[in-house]
mmCIF file of C-alpha atoms in Angstrom:
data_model
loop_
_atom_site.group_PDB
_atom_site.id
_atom_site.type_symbol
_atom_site.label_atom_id
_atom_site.label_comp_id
_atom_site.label_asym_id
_atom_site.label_seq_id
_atom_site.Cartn_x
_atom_site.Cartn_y
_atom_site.Cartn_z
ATOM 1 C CA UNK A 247 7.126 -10.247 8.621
ATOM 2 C CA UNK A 248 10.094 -9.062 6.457
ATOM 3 C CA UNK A 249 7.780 -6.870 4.225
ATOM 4 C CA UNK A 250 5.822 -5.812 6.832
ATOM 5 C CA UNK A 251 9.166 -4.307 8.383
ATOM 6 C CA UNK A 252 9.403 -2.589 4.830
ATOM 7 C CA UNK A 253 6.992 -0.633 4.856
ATOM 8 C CA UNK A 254 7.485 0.287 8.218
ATOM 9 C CA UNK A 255 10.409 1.713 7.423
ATOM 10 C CA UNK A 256 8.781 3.671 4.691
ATOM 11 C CA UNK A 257 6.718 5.072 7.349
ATOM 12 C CA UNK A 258 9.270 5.860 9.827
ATOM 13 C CA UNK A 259 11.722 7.664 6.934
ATOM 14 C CA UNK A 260 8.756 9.375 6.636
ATOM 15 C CA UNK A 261 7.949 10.470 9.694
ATOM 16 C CA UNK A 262 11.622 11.115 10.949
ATOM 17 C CA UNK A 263 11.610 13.716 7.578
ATOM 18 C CA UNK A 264 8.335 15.416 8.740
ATOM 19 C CA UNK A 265 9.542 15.504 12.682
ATOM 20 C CA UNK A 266 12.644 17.872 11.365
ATOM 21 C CA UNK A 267 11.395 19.501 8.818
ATOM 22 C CA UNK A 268 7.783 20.252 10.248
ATOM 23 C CA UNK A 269 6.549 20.128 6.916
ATOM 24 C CA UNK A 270 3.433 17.249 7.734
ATOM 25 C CA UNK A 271 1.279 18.081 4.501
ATOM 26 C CA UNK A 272 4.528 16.722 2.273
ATOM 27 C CA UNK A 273 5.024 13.637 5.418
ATOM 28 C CA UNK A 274 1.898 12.536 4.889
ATOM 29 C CA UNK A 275 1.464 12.765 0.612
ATOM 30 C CA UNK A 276 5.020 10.651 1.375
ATOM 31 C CA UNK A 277 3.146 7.593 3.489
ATOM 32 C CA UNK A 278 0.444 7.989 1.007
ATOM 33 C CA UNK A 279 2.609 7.310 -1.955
ATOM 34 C CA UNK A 280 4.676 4.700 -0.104
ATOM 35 C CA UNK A 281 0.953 3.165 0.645
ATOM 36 C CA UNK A 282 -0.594 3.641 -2.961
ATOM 37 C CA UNK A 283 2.201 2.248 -5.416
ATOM 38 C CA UNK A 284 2.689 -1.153 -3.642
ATOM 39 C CA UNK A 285 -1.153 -1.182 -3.621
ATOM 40 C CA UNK A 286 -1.638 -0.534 -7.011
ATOM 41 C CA UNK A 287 0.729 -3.313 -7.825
ATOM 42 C CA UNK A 288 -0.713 -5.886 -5.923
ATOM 43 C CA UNK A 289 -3.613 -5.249 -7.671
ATOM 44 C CA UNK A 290 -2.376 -5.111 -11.088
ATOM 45 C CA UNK A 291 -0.771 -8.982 -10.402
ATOM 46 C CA UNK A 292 -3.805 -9.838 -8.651
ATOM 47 C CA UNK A 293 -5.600 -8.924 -11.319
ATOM 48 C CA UNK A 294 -8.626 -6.885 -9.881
ATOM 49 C CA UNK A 295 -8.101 -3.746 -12.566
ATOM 50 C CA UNK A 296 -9.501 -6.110 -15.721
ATOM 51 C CA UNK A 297 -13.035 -7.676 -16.756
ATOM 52 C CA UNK A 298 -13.874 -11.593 -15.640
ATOM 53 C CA UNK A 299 -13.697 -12.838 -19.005
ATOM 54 C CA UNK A 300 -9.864 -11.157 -19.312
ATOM 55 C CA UNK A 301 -9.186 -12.807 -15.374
ATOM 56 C CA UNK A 302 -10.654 -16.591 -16.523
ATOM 57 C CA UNK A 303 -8.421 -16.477 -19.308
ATOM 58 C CA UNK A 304 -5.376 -15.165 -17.998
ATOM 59 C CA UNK A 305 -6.484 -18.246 -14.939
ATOM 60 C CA UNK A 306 -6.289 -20.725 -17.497
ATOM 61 C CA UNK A 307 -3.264 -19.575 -19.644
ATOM 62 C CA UNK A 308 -0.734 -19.024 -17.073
ATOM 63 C CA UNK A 309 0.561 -22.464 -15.675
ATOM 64 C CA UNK A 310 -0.026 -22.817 -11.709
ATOM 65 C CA UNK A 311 3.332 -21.468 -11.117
ATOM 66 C CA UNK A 312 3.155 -18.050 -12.354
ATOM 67 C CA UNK A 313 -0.239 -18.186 -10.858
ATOM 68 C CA UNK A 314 1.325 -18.693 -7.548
ATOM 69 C CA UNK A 315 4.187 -15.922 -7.950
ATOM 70 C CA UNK A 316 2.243 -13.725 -8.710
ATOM 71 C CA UNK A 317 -0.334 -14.486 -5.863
ATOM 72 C CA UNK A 318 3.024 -14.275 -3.221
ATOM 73 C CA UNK A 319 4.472 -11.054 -4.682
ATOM 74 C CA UNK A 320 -0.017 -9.378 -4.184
ATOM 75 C CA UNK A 321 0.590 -10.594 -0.678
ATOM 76 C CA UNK A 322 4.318 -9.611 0.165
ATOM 77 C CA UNK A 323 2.861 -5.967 -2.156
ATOM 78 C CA UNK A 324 0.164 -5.891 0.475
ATOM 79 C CA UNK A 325 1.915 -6.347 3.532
ATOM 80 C CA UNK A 326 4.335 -3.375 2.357
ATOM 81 C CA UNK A 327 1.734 -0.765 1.878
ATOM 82 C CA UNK A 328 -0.477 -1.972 5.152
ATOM 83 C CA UNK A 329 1.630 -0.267 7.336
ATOM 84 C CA UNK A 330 1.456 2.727 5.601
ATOM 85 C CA UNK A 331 -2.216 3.333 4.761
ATOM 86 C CA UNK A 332 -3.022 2.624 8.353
ATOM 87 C CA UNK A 333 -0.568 5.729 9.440
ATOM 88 C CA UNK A 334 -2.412 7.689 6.423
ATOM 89 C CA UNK A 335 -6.229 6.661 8.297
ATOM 90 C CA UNK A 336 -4.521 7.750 11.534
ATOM 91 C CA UNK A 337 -3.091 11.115 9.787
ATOM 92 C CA UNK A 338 -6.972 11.424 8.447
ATOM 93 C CA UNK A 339 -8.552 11.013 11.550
ATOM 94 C CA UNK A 340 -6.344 13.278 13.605
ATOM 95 C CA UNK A 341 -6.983 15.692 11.224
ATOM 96 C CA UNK A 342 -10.565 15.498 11.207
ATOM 97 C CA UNK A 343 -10.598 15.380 14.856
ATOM 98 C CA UNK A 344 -8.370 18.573 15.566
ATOM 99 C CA UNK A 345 -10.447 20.455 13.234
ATOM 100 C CA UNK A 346 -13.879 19.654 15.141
ATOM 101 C CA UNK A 347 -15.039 17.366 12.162
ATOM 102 C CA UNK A 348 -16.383 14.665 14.643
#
């Protein structure tokens, strides 16, 4: 729950700078970064950005406690940038709506 407060503050910095500044084109490149990098690096420990042969042998070099780091740092990684892709898909689909897209 911690990390999922983390990245709703993220959001709400975020939003707080766009509601005074008016500038929502910068707010929202601002959630998308604060969504992207902790989704890139939960990937990266995960392991999803290399070949299967690469993945079975970093499996069966790394001892079952890095193994399980690194599988609780892709979660708490994921739970940080949740919060702020789904206010990027909201952003989106205003936008799209407001413009007549749908």
């Amino acid at each position: 729950m911690r990390f999922i407060g983390i990245g709703l503050i993220g959001t709400l910095l975020a939003l707080i700078y766009g509601f005074f500044t008016q500038r929502w084109e910068t707010t929202v490149q601002i959630i998308g970064w604060f969504a992207l990098v902790p989704l890139l690096l939960a990937g990266l420990l995960a392991g999803v950005f290399v070949s299967g042969d690469r993945n079975r042998a970093n499996y069966h070099s790394g001892d079952k406690e890095t193994r399980k780091a690194r599988g609780s740092w892709t979660v708490r990684f994921l739970l940080i940038g949740a919060p702020n892709a789904v206010c990027v898909l909201l952003f989106v689909v205003i936008a799209v709506v407001q413009s007549g897209g749908f």
